[in-house]
mmCIF file with all atom_site columns, C-alpha atoms in Angstrom:
data_model
loop_
_atom_site.group_PDB
_atom_site.id
_atom_site.type_symbol
_atom_site.label_atom_id
_atom_site.label_alt_id
_atom_site.label_comp_id
_atom_site.label_asym_id
_atom_site.label_entity_id
_atom_site.label_seq_id
_atom_site.pdbx_PDB_ins_code
_atom_site.Cartn_x
_atom_site.Cartn_y
_atom_site.Cartn_z
_atom_site.occupancy
_atom_site.B_iso_or_equiv
_atom_site.pdbx_formal_charge
_atom_site.auth_seq_id
_atom_site.auth_comp_id
_atom_site.auth_asym_id
_atom_site.auth_atom_id
_atom_site.pdbx_PDB_model_num
ATOM 1   C CA . MET A 1 1   ? 0.000   0.000  0.000   1.00 0.00 ? 1   MET A CA 1
ATOM 2   C CA . CYS A 1 2   ? 1.391   3.443  -0.920  1.00 0.00 ? 2   CYS A CA 1
ATOM 3   C CA . THR A 1 3   ? 1.727   6.175  1.702   1.00 0.00 ? 3   THR A CA 1
ATOM 4   C CA . GLY A 1 4   ? -1.046  8.227  0.058   1.00 0.00 ? 4   GLY A CA 1
ATOM 5   C CA . ALA A 1 5   ? -3.552  5.398  0.452   1.00 0.00 ? 5   ALA A CA 1
ATOM 6   C CA . CYS A 1 6   ? -2.357  4.827  3.998   1.00 0.00 ? 6   CYS A CA 1
ATOM 7   C CA . SER A 1 7   ? -3.170  8.470  4.787   1.00 0.00 ? 7   SER A CA 1
ATOM 8   C CA . LYS A 1 8   ? -6.784  7.882  3.732   1.00 0.00 ? 8   LYS A CA 1
ATOM 9   C CA . PHE A 1 9   ? -7.135  4.946  6.103   1.00 0.00 ? 9   PHE A CA 1
ATOM 10  C CA . ILE A 1 10  ? -5.718  7.100  8.904   1.00 0.00 ? 10  ILE A CA 1
ATOM 11  C CA . ALA A 1 11  ? -7.929  10.136 8.217   1.00 0.00 ? 11  ALA A CA 1
ATOM 12  C CA . ILE A 1 12  ? -11.276 8.316  8.306   1.00 0.00 ? 12  ILE A CA 1
ATOM 13  C CA . PRO A 1 13  ? -10.954 6.871  11.847  1.00 0.00 ? 13  PRO A CA 1
ATOM 14  C CA . LEU A 1 14  ? -9.583  10.248 12.986  1.00 0.00 ? 14  LEU A CA 1
ATOM 15  C CA . TYR A 1 15  ? -12.872 11.841 11.871  1.00 0.00 ? 15  TYR A CA 1
ATOM 16  C CA . VAL A 1 16  ? -14.779 9.275  13.926  1.00 0.00 ? 16  VAL A CA 1
ATOM 17  C CA . MET A 1 17  ? -12.608 9.672  17.042  1.00 0.00 ? 17  MET A CA 1
ATOM 18  C CA . ALA A 1 18  ? -12.793 13.478 16.839  1.00 0.00 ? 18  ALA A CA 1
ATOM 19  C CA . ALA A 1 19  ? -16.598 13.294 16.637  1.00 0.00 ? 19  ALA A CA 1
ATOM 20  C CA . VAL A 1 20  ? -16.713 10.900 19.604  1.00 0.00 ? 20  VAL A CA 1
ATOM 21  C CA . SER A 1 21  ? -14.492 13.235 21.651  1.00 0.00 ? 21  SER A CA 1
ATOM 22  C CA . ILE A 1 22  ? -16.622 16.284 20.895  1.00 0.00 ? 22  ILE A CA 1
ATOM 23  C CA . ILE A 1 23  ? -19.875 14.472 21.716  1.00 0.00 ? 23  ILE A CA 1
ATOM 24  C CA . CYS A 1 24  ? -18.473 13.108 24.999  1.00 0.00 ? 24  CYS A CA 1
ATOM 25  C CA . ASN A 1 25  ? -17.264 16.541 26.073  1.00 0.00 ? 25  ASN A CA 1
ATOM 26  C CA . ILE A 1 26  ? -20.607 18.169 25.300  1.00 0.00 ? 26  ILE A CA 1
ATOM 27  C CA . MET A 1 27  ? -22.504 15.449 27.173  1.00 0.00 ? 27  MET A CA 1
ATOM 28  C CA . LEU A 1 28  ? -20.266 15.903 30.238  1.00 0.00 ? 28  LEU A CA 1
ATOM 29  C CA . PHE A 1 29  ? -21.638 19.427 30.585  1.00 0.00 ? 29  PHE A CA 1
ATOM 30  C CA . PHE A 1 30  ? -25.071 17.925 31.308  1.00 0.00 ? 30  PHE A CA 1
ATOM 31  C CA . PRO A 1 31  ? -24.696 15.326 34.100  1.00 0.00 ? 31  PRO A CA 1
ATOM 32  C CA . GLY A 1 32  ? -27.766 13.126 34.353  1.00 0.00 ? 32  GLY A CA 1
ATOM 33  C CA . PHE A 1 33  ? -28.805 14.612 30.975  1.00 0.00 ? 33  PHE A CA 1
ATOM 34  C CA . ASP A 1 34  ? -30.036 17.648 32.891  1.00 0.00 ? 34  ASP A CA 1
ATOM 35  C CA . THR A 1 35  ? -29.269 21.242 31.866  1.00 0.00 ? 35  THR A CA 1
ATOM 36  C CA . THR A 1 36  ? -29.961 22.595 35.385  1.00 0.00 ? 36  THR A CA 1
ATOM 37  C CA . TYR A 1 37  ? -26.442 21.983 36.699  1.00 0.00 ? 37  TYR A CA 1
ATOM 38  C CA . ALA A 1 38  ? -24.760 23.739 33.781  1.00 0.00 ? 38  ALA A CA 1
ATOM 39  C CA . ALA A 1 39  ? -27.010 26.767 34.310  1.00 0.00 ? 39  ALA A CA 1
ATOM 40  C CA . GLU A 1 40  ? -26.272 26.857 38.052  1.00 0.00 ? 40  GLU A CA 1
ATOM 41  C CA . ASP A 1 41  ? -22.548 26.505 37.436  1.00 0.00 ? 41  ASP A CA 1
ATOM 42  C CA . ARG A 1 42  ? -22.705 29.451 35.041  1.00 0.00 ? 42  ARG A CA 1
ATOM 43  C CA . GLU A 1 43  ? -24.120 31.510 37.915  1.00 0.00 ? 43  GLU A CA 1
ATOM 44  C CA . GLY A 1 44  ? -21.092 30.764 40.084  1.00 0.00 ? 44  GLY A CA 1
ATOM 45  C CA . GLU A 1 45  ? -22.201 27.614 41.869  1.00 0.00 ? 45  GLU A CA 1
ATOM 46  C CA . GLN A 1 46  ? -19.804 24.643 41.769  1.00 0.00 ? 46  GLN A CA 1
ATOM 47  C CA . ARG A 1 47  ? -21.942 22.078 39.950  1.00 0.00 ? 47  ARG A CA 1
ATOM 48  C CA . LEU A 1 48  ? -19.792 20.754 37.092  1.00 0.00 ? 48  LEU A CA 1
ATOM 49  C CA . THR A 1 49  ? -16.677 18.612 37.306  1.00 0.00 ? 49  THR A CA 1
ATOM 50  C CA . GLN A 1 50  ? -13.643 20.878 36.875  1.00 0.00 ? 50  GLN A CA 1
ATOM 51  C CA . GLU A 1 51  ? -12.002 18.733 34.187  1.00 0.00 ? 51  GLU A CA 1
ATOM 52  C CA . VAL A 1 52  ? -15.113 19.093 32.001  1.00 0.00 ? 52  VAL A CA 1
ATOM 53  C CA . LYS A 1 53  ? -14.492 22.847 31.788  1.00 0.00 ? 53  LYS A CA 1
ATOM 54  C CA . TYR A 1 54  ? -11.036 22.280 30.308  1.00 0.00 ? 54  TYR A CA 1
ATOM 55  C CA . MET A 1 55  ? -12.896 21.173 27.149  1.00 0.00 ? 55  MET A CA 1
ATOM 56  C CA . ALA A 1 56  ? -10.180 18.675 26.265  1.00 0.00 ? 56  ALA A CA 1
ATOM 57  C CA . GLY A 1 57  ? -12.577 16.587 24.197  1.00 0.00 ? 57  GLY A CA 1
ATOM 58  C CA . LEU A 1 58  ? -13.867 19.578 22.262  1.00 0.00 ? 58  LEU A CA 1
ATOM 59  C CA . ILE A 1 59  ? -10.567 21.387 21.712  1.00 0.00 ? 59  ILE A CA 1
ATOM 60  C CA . GLY A 1 60  ? -7.888  18.709 22.103  1.00 0.00 ? 60  GLY A CA 1
ATOM 61  C CA . GLY A 1 61  ? -9.414  15.460 20.883  1.00 0.00 ? 61  GLY A CA 1
ATOM 62  C CA . GLY A 1 62  ? -11.878 17.347 18.675  1.00 0.00 ? 62  GLY A CA 1
ATOM 63  C CA . ILE A 1 63  ? -10.681 20.459 16.839  1.00 0.00 ? 63  ILE A CA 1
ATOM 64  C CA . LEU A 1 64  ? -6.911  19.851 17.121  1.00 0.00 ? 64  LEU A CA 1
ATOM 65  C CA . VAL A 1 65  ? -7.401  16.353 15.685  1.00 0.00 ? 65  VAL A CA 1
ATOM 66  C CA . LEU A 1 66  ? -10.032 17.325 13.119  1.00 0.00 ? 66  LEU A CA 1
ATOM 67  C CA . ILE A 1 67  ? -7.687  19.848 11.465  1.00 0.00 ? 67  ILE A CA 1
ATOM 68  C CA . PRO A 1 68  ? -4.950  17.292 10.667  1.00 0.00 ? 68  PRO A CA 1
ATOM 69  C CA . ALA A 1 69  ? -7.592  14.706 9.715   1.00 0.00 ? 69  ALA A CA 1
ATOM 70  C CA . ILE A 1 70  ? -8.908  17.055 7.018   1.00 0.00 ? 70  ILE A CA 1
ATOM 71  C CA . HIS A 1 71  ? -5.423  17.813 5.708   1.00 0.00 ? 71  HIS A CA 1
ATOM 72  C CA . ILE A 1 72  ? -4.414  14.128 5.741   1.00 0.00 ? 72  ILE A CA 1
ATOM 73  C CA . HIS A 1 73  ? -7.614  13.232 3.885   1.00 0.00 ? 73  HIS A CA 1
ATOM 74  C CA . LEU A 1 74  ? -7.017  15.936 1.272   1.00 0.00 ? 74  LEU A CA 1
ATOM 75  C CA . THR A 1 75  ? -3.440  14.740 0.835   1.00 0.00 ? 75  THR A CA 1
ATOM 76  C CA . SER A 1 76  ? -4.651  11.218 0.080   1.00 0.00 ? 76  SER A CA 1
ATOM 77  C CA . ALA A 1 77  ? -7.485  12.498 -2.145  1.00 0.00 ? 77  ALA A CA 1
ATOM 78  C CA . ASN A 1 78  ? -5.030  14.358 -4.401  1.00 0.00 ? 78  ASN A CA 1
ATOM 79  C CA . GLY A 1 79  ? -3.531  11.021 -5.367  1.00 0.00 ? 79  GLY A CA 1
ATOM 80  C CA . CYS A 1 80  ? 0.025   10.601 -6.549  1.00 0.00 ? 80  CYS A CA 1
ATOM 81  C CA . CYS A 1 81  ? 0.368   13.757 -8.617  1.00 0.00 ? 81  CYS A CA 1
ATOM 82  C CA . CYS A 1 82  ? -0.786  17.287 -8.023  1.00 0.00 ? 82  CYS A CA 1
ATOM 83  C CA . HIS A 1 83  ? -0.856  18.705 -11.547 1.00 0.00 ? 83  HIS A CA 1
ATOM 84  C CA . VAL A 1 84  ? 0.236   17.518 -14.952 1.00 0.00 ? 84  VAL A CA 1
ATOM 85  C CA . GLU A 1 85  ? 2.638   20.379 -15.431 1.00 0.00 ? 85  GLU A CA 1
ATOM 86  C CA . SER A 1 86  ? 4.192   20.192 -11.950 1.00 0.00 ? 86  SER A CA 1
ATOM 87  C CA . ASP A 1 87  ? 6.889   17.964 -10.491 1.00 0.00 ? 87  ASP A CA 1
ATOM 88  C CA . SER A 1 88  ? 4.631   15.341 -8.946  1.00 0.00 ? 88  SER A CA 1
ATOM 89  C CA . THR A 1 89  ? 7.324   13.882 -6.699  1.00 0.00 ? 89  THR A CA 1
ATOM 90  C CA . VAL A 1 90  ? 8.204   17.271 -5.202  1.00 0.00 ? 90  VAL A CA 1
ATOM 91  C CA . CYS A 1 91  ? 4.531   18.187 -4.855  1.00 0.00 ? 91  CYS A CA 1
ATOM 92  C CA . ALA A 1 92  ? 3.604   14.916 -3.179  1.00 0.00 ? 92  ALA A CA 1
ATOM 93  C CA . SER A 1 93  ? 6.626   15.089 -0.887  1.00 0.00 ? 93  SER A CA 1
ATOM 94  C CA . THR A 1 94  ? 5.691   18.623 0.156   1.00 0.00 ? 94  THR A CA 1
ATOM 95  C CA . GLN A 1 95  ? 2.154   17.520 0.997   1.00 0.00 ? 95  GLN A CA 1
ATOM 96  C CA . MET A 1 96  ? 3.427   14.602 3.041   1.00 0.00 ? 96  MET A CA 1
ATOM 97  C CA . PHE A 1 97  ? 5.899   16.880 4.831   1.00 0.00 ? 97  PHE A CA 1
ATOM 98  C CA . LEU A 1 98  ? 3.056   19.206 5.785   1.00 0.00 ? 98  LEU A CA 1
ATOM 99  C CA . SER A 1 99  ? 1.048   16.222 6.979   1.00 0.00 ? 99  SER A CA 1
ATOM 100 C CA . ILE A 1 100 ? 3.826   15.501 9.512   1.00 0.00 ? 100 ILE A CA 1
ATOM 101 C CA . GLY A 1 101 ? 3.332   18.955 11.030  1.00 0.00 ? 101 GLY A CA 1
ATOM 102 C CA . PHE A 1 102 ? -0.443  18.600 11.092  1.00 0.00 ? 102 PHE A CA 1
ATOM 103 C CA . ALA A 1 103 ? -0.133  15.109 12.600  1.00 0.00 ? 103 ALA A CA 1
ATOM 104 C CA . ALA A 1 104 ? 2.116   16.589 15.312  1.00 0.00 ? 104 ALA A CA 1
ATOM 105 C CA . LEU A 1 105 ? -0.691  19.063 16.070  1.00 0.00 ? 105 LEU A CA 1
ATOM 106 C CA . GLY A 1 106 ? -3.013  16.072 16.385  1.00 0.00 ? 106 GLY A CA 1
ATOM 107 C CA . VAL A 1 107 ? -0.573  14.437 18.802  1.00 0.00 ? 107 VAL A CA 1
ATOM 108 C CA . VAL A 1 108 ? -0.667  17.549 21.001  1.00 0.00 ? 108 VAL A CA 1
ATOM 109 C CA . GLY A 1 109 ? -4.476  17.554 20.967  1.00 0.00 ? 109 GLY A CA 1
ATOM 110 C CA . ALA A 1 110 ? -4.692  13.827 21.701  1.00 0.00 ? 110 ALA A CA 1
ATOM 111 C CA . VAL A 1 111 ? -2.209  14.065 24.594  1.00 0.00 ? 111 VAL A CA 1
ATOM 112 C CA . TYR A 1 112 ? -4.152  16.990 26.071  1.00 0.00 ? 112 TYR A CA 1
ATOM 113 C CA . SER A 1 113 ? -7.438  15.093 25.789  1.00 0.00 ? 113 SER A CA 1
ATOM 114 C CA . LEU A 1 114 ? -5.882  11.926 27.230  1.00 0.00 ? 114 LEU A CA 1
ATOM 115 C CA . SER A 1 115 ? -4.342  13.799 30.181  1.00 0.00 ? 115 SER A CA 1
ATOM 116 C CA . VAL A 1 116 ? -7.544  15.611 31.130  1.00 0.00 ? 116 VAL A CA 1
ATOM 117 C CA . ALA A 1 117 ? -9.648  12.445 30.738  1.00 0.00 ? 117 ALA A CA 1
ATOM 118 C CA . ALA A 1 118 ? -7.249  10.531 33.005  1.00 0.00 ? 118 ALA A CA 1
ATOM 119 C CA . LEU A 1 119 ? -7.380  13.386 35.525  1.00 0.00 ? 119 LEU A CA 1
ATOM 120 C CA . GLY A 1 120 ? -11.182 13.428 35.376  1.00 0.00 ? 120 GLY A CA 1
ATOM 121 C CA . LEU A 1 121 ? -11.293 9.706  36.092  1.00 0.00 ? 121 LEU A CA 1
ATOM 122 C CA . ALA A 1 122 ? -8.799  9.989  38.966  1.00 0.00 ? 122 ALA A CA 1
ATOM 123 C CA . ASN A 1 123 ? -10.497 12.942 40.696  1.00 0.00 ? 123 ASN A CA 1
ATOM 124 C CA . GLY A 1 124 ? -14.081 11.810 40.158  1.00 0.00 ? 124 GLY A CA 1
ATOM 125 C CA . PRO A 1 125 ? -17.184 13.936 39.625  1.00 0.00 ? 125 PRO A CA 1
ATOM 126 C CA . THR A 1 126 ? -18.497 17.003 41.401  1.00 0.00 ? 126 THR A CA 1
ATOM 127 C CA . CYS A 1 127 ? -21.729 16.159 43.210  1.00 0.00 ? 127 CYS A CA 1
ATOM 128 C CA . LEU A 1 128 ? -23.879 16.696 46.292  1.00 0.00 ? 128 LEU A CA 1
ATOM 129 C CA . TRP A 1 129 ? -22.441 14.045 48.565  1.00 0.00 ? 129 TRP A CA 1
ATOM 130 C CA . SER A 1 130 ? -22.405 12.661 52.076  1.00 0.00 ? 130 SER A CA 1
ATOM 131 C CA . ASN A 1 131 ? -21.095 9.587  53.900  1.00 0.00 ? 131 ASN A CA 1
ATOM 132 C CA . GLU A 1 132 ? -20.598 8.331  57.451  1.00 0.00 ? 132 GLU A CA 1
ATOM 133 C CA . PHE A 1 133 ? -17.824 10.878 57.995  1.00 0.00 ? 133 PHE A CA 1
ATOM 134 C CA . ASN A 1 134 ? -19.678 13.760 56.391  1.00 0.00 ? 134 ASN A CA 1
ATOM 135 C CA . THR A 1 135 ? -23.332 13.453 57.383  1.00 0.00 ? 135 THR A CA 1
ATOM 136 C CA . SER A 1 136 ? -24.289 16.915 56.159  1.00 0.00 ? 136 SER A CA 1
ATOM 137 C CA . PRO A 1 137 ? -24.659 16.815 52.353  1.00 0.00 ? 137 PRO A CA 1
ATOM 138 C CA . GLU A 1 138 ? -22.528 19.346 50.495  1.00 0.00 ? 138 GLU A CA 1
ATOM 139 C CA . TRP A 1 139 ? -21.346 20.010 46.935  1.00 0.00 ? 139 TRP A CA 1
ATOM 140 C CA . GLY A 1 140 ? -17.800 18.945 46.240  1.00 0.00 ? 140 GLY A CA 1
ATOM 141 C CA . THR A 1 141 ? -15.500 16.280 44.822  1.00 0.00 ? 141 THR A CA 1
ATOM 142 C CA . PRO A 1 142 ? -15.560 13.418 47.364  1.00 0.00 ? 142 PRO A CA 1
ATOM 143 C CA . PHE A 1 143 ? -13.076 11.206 45.478  1.00 0.00 ? 143 PHE A CA 1
ATOM 144 C CA . ASN A 1 144 ? -10.508 13.927 44.814  1.00 0.00 ? 144 ASN A CA 1
ATOM 145 C CA . SER A 1 145 ? -7.954  12.486 47.254  1.00 0.00 ? 145 SER A CA 1
ATOM 146 C CA . SER A 1 146 ? -8.702  8.826  46.579  1.00 0.00 ? 146 SER A CA 1
ATOM 147 C CA . GLY A 1 147 ? -6.138  8.505  43.806  1.00 0.00 ? 147 GLY A CA 1
ATOM 148 C CA . GLY A 1 148 ? -8.744  6.789  41.634  1.00 0.00 ? 148 GLY A CA 1
ATOM 149 C CA . SER A 1 149 ? -9.318  3.947  44.116  1.00 0.00 ? 149 SER A CA 1
ATOM 150 C CA . TYR A 1 150 ? -13.053 4.688  44.079  1.00 0.00 ? 150 TYR A CA 1
ATOM 151 C CA . LEU A 1 151 ? -13.182 3.250  40.562  1.00 0.00 ? 151 LEU A CA 1
ATOM 152 C CA . THR A 1 152 ? -12.825 -0.276 41.951  1.00 0.00 ? 152 THR A CA 1
ATOM 153 C CA . ASP A 1 153 ? -15.023 0.303  45.003  1.00 0.00 ? 153 ASP A CA 1
ATOM 154 C CA . LYS A 1 154 ? -18.562 0.793  43.735  1.00 0.00 ? 154 LYS A CA 1
ATOM 155 C CA . GLU A 1 155 ? -19.936 1.084  47.254  1.00 0.00 ? 155 GLU A CA 1
ATOM 156 C CA . GLN A 1 156 ? -18.385 4.551  47.422  1.00 0.00 ? 156 GLN A CA 1
ATOM 157 C CA . TRP A 1 157 ? -20.333 5.605  44.357  1.00 0.00 ? 157 TRP A CA 1
ATOM 158 C CA . SER A 1 158 ? -23.447 5.906  46.529  1.00 0.00 ? 158 SER A CA 1
ATOM 159 C CA . TRP A 1 159 ? -21.823 8.855  48.290  1.00 0.00 ? 159 TRP A CA 1
ATOM 160 C CA . CYS A 1 160 ? -22.920 11.042 45.387  1.00 0.00 ? 160 CYS A CA 1
ATOM 161 C CA . LEU A 1 161 ? -26.610 11.876 45.858  1.00 0.00 ? 161 LEU A CA 1
ATOM 162 C CA . ILE A 1 162 ? -27.153 14.474 43.125  1.00 0.00 ? 162 ILE A CA 1
ATOM 163 C CA . PRO A 1 163 ? -26.930 14.356 40.115  1.00 0.00 ? 163 PRO A CA 1
ATOM 164 C CA . GLU A 1 164 ? -28.322 10.840 40.054  1.00 0.00 ? 164 GLU A CA 1
ATOM 165 C CA . ASN A 1 165 ? -25.849 8.201  38.806  1.00 0.00 ? 165 ASN A CA 1
ATOM 166 C CA . VAL A 1 166 ? -23.271 10.923 38.155  1.00 0.00 ? 166 VAL A CA 1
ATOM 167 C CA . VAL A 1 167 ? -20.334 8.614  38.946  1.00 0.00 ? 167 VAL A CA 1
ATOM 168 C CA . GLU A 1 168 ? -21.394 6.095  36.288  1.00 0.00 ? 168 GLU A CA 1
ATOM 169 C CA . PHE A 1 169 ? -22.065 8.997  33.919  1.00 0.00 ? 169 PHE A CA 1
ATOM 170 C CA . ASN A 1 170 ? -18.611 10.517 34.386  1.00 0.00 ? 170 ASN A CA 1
ATOM 171 C CA . VAL A 1 171 ? -16.721 7.221  34.388  1.00 0.00 ? 171 VAL A CA 1
ATOM 172 C CA . GLY A 1 172 ? -18.412 6.104  31.171  1.00 0.00 ? 172 GLY A CA 1
ATOM 173 C CA . LEU A 1 173 ? -17.802 9.335  29.256  1.00 0.00 ? 173 LEU A CA 1
ATOM 174 C CA . PHE A 1 174 ? -14.288 10.028 30.538  1.00 0.00 ? 174 PHE A CA 1
ATOM 175 C CA . SER A 1 175 ? -13.330 6.408  29.793  1.00 0.00 ? 175 SER A CA 1
ATOM 176 C CA . THR A 1 176 ? -14.659 6.778  26.238  1.00 0.00 ? 176 THR A CA 1
ATOM 177 C CA . LEU A 1 177 ? -12.758 10.053 25.906  1.00 0.00 ? 177 LEU A CA 1
ATOM 178 C CA . LEU A 1 178 ? -9.600  8.341  27.165  1.00 0.00 ? 178 LEU A CA 1
ATOM 179 C CA . VAL A 1 179 ? -9.884  5.477  24.667  1.00 0.00 ? 179 VAL A CA 1
ATOM 180 C CA . ALA A 1 180 ? -10.619 7.892  21.798  1.00 0.00 ? 180 ALA A CA 1
ATOM 181 C CA . ALA A 1 181 ? -7.567  9.964  22.720  1.00 0.00 ? 181 ALA A CA 1
ATOM 182 C CA . CYS A 1 182 ? -5.350  6.861  22.772  1.00 0.00 ? 182 CYS A CA 1
ATOM 183 C CA . VAL A 1 183 ? -6.564  5.862  19.295  1.00 0.00 ? 183 VAL A CA 1
ATOM 184 C CA . GLU A 1 184 ? -6.038  9.426  18.011  1.00 0.00 ? 184 GLU A CA 1
ATOM 185 C CA . LEU A 1 185 ? -2.542  9.496  19.469  1.00 0.00 ? 185 LEU A CA 1
ATOM 186 C CA . ALA A 1 186 ? -1.618  6.187  17.829  1.00 0.00 ? 186 ALA A CA 1
ATOM 187 C CA . LEU A 1 187 ? -3.042  7.234  14.431  1.00 0.00 ? 187 LEU A CA 1
ATOM 188 C CA . CYS A 1 188 ? -1.304  10.620 14.455  1.00 0.00 ? 188 CYS A CA 1
ATOM 189 C CA . LEU A 1 189 ? 2.029   9.009  15.364  1.00 0.00 ? 189 LEU A CA 1
ATOM 190 C CA . ILE A 1 190 ? 1.556   6.501  12.533  1.00 0.00 ? 190 ILE A CA 1
ATOM 191 C CA . GLN A 1 191 ? 0.832   9.372  10.147  1.00 0.00 ? 191 GLN A CA 1
ATOM 192 C CA . MET A 1 192 ? 4.035   11.128 11.209  1.00 0.00 ? 192 MET A CA 1
ATOM 193 C CA . VAL A 1 193 ? 5.999   8.002  10.252  1.00 0.00 ? 193 VAL A CA 1
ATOM 194 C CA . ASN A 1 194 ? 3.897   7.588  7.097   1.00 0.00 ? 194 ASN A CA 1
ATOM 195 C CA . GLY A 1 195 ? 4.506   11.226 6.194   1.00 0.00 ? 195 GLY A CA 1
ATOM 196 C CA . LEU A 1 196 ? 8.251   10.771 6.648   1.00 0.00 ? 196 LEU A CA 1
ATOM 197 C CA . PHE A 1 197 ? 8.227   7.839  4.220   1.00 0.00 ? 197 PHE A CA 1
ATOM 198 C CA . GLY A 1 198 ? 6.071   9.916  1.870   1.00 0.00 ? 198 GLY A CA 1
ATOM 199 C CA . CYS A 1 199 ? 8.647   12.735 1.918   1.00 0.00 ? 199 CYS A CA 1
ATOM 200 C CA . ILE A 1 200 ? 11.439  10.329 1.055   1.00 0.00 ? 200 ILE A CA 1
ATOM 201 C CA . CYS A 1 201 ? 9.665   7.994  -1.368  1.00 0.00 ? 201 CYS A CA 1
ATOM 202 C CA . GLY A 1 202 ? 6.640   9.968  -2.590  1.00 0.00 ? 202 GLY A CA 1
ATOM 203 C CA . THR A 1 203 ? 3.021   9.047  -2.035  1.00 0.00 ? 203 THR A CA 1
ATOM 204 C CA . CYS A 1 204 ? 3.118   5.960  -4.299  1.00 0.00 ? 204 CYS A CA 1
ATOM 205 C CA . GLY A 1 205 ? 5.116   4.096  -6.894  1.00 0.00 ? 205 GLY A CA 1
ATOM 206 C CA . LYS A 1 206 ? 6.529   5.830  -9.975  1.00 0.00 ? 206 LYS A CA 1
ATOM 207 C CA . GLU A 1 207 ? 4.693   3.482  -12.346 1.00 0.00 ? 207 GLU A CA 1
ATOM 208 C CA . LEU A 1 208 ? 1.300   4.362  -10.891 1.00 0.00 ? 208 LEU A CA 1
ATOM 209 C CA . CYS A 1 209 ? 2.147   8.045  -11.039 1.00 0.00 ? 209 CYS A CA 1
ATOM 210 C CA . PHE A 1 210 ? 3.253   7.682  -14.689 1.00 0.00 ? 210 PHE A CA 1
ATOM 211 C CA . HIS A 1 211 ? -0.076  6.075  -15.611 1.00 0.00 ? 211 HIS A CA 1
ATOM 212 C CA . GLN A 1 212 ? -1.949  8.885  -13.850 1.00 0.00 ? 212 GLN A CA 1
ATOM 213 C CA . LEU A 1 213 ? 0.003   11.520 -15.762 1.00 0.00 ? 213 LEU A CA 1
ATOM 214 C CA . GLN A 1 214 ? -0.526  9.635  -19.047 1.00 0.00 ? 214 GLN A CA 1
ATOM 215 C CA . HIS A 1 215 ? -4.266  9.480  -18.373 1.00 0.00 ? 215 HIS A CA 1
ATOM 216 C CA . LEU A 1 216 ? -4.374  13.229 -17.663 1.00 0.00 ? 216 LEU A CA 1
ATOM 217 C CA . ASP A 1 217 ? -2.390  13.945 -20.833 1.00 0.00 ? 217 ASP A CA 1
ATOM 218 C CA . ASN A 1 218 ? -4.839  11.894 -22.906 1.00 0.00 ? 218 ASN A CA 1
ATOM 219 C CA . LYS A 1 219 ? -7.778  13.820 -21.415 1.00 0.00 ? 219 LYS A CA 1
ATOM 220 C CA . THR A 1 220 ? -6.039  17.116 -22.229 1.00 0.00 ? 220 THR A CA 1
ATOM 221 C CA . ILE A 1 221 ? -5.471  16.071 -25.869 1.00 0.00 ? 221 ILE A CA 1
ATOM 222 C CA . LYS A 1 222 ? -9.105  15.060 -26.280 1.00 0.00 ? 222 LYS A CA 1
#
């Protein structure tokens, strides 16, 4: 498979992962699928999990990955040669070189999304909580100092009273965000290597490029 075709197979899953990241981040703003908490948090009340406000899924795993995905897709869509009258090898190599830079941007976005998602899982959600040591319910982050141990102790999840099932909600979405970021990171790193090969060797074999040029020449003559 030539490096240009490889870019296409990298771009498509990047679109999917970016969409998943954006959707997860937006959903995290509405714990329990309720808009009340977002509205109260906007008024100064601590109602949303802090890591949600970093918008890592929207900015990092979303926009910063979507930009290189579009460029990588366009690079693969252009095929082996840019124009009949241009040096196809130089043109293709330039495109692949640029794709390395865009892929590096995707790596930054994926790492940011991964870091915030991991932090969100470790610290747990913001909720109205109480337990045997804190009998008076209050808003806060009860698992902040647990080091993520609450994830394996589901009995502690009942500490959060409001929003309902907020621990399951946060764990599910942050876990999905974490997995999406890992996939994005792997794909962007692969594209950086693929782009390097594309710079050195071109986007595909010389014979295929020759046939493409010949076909374009025939169309021009007609």
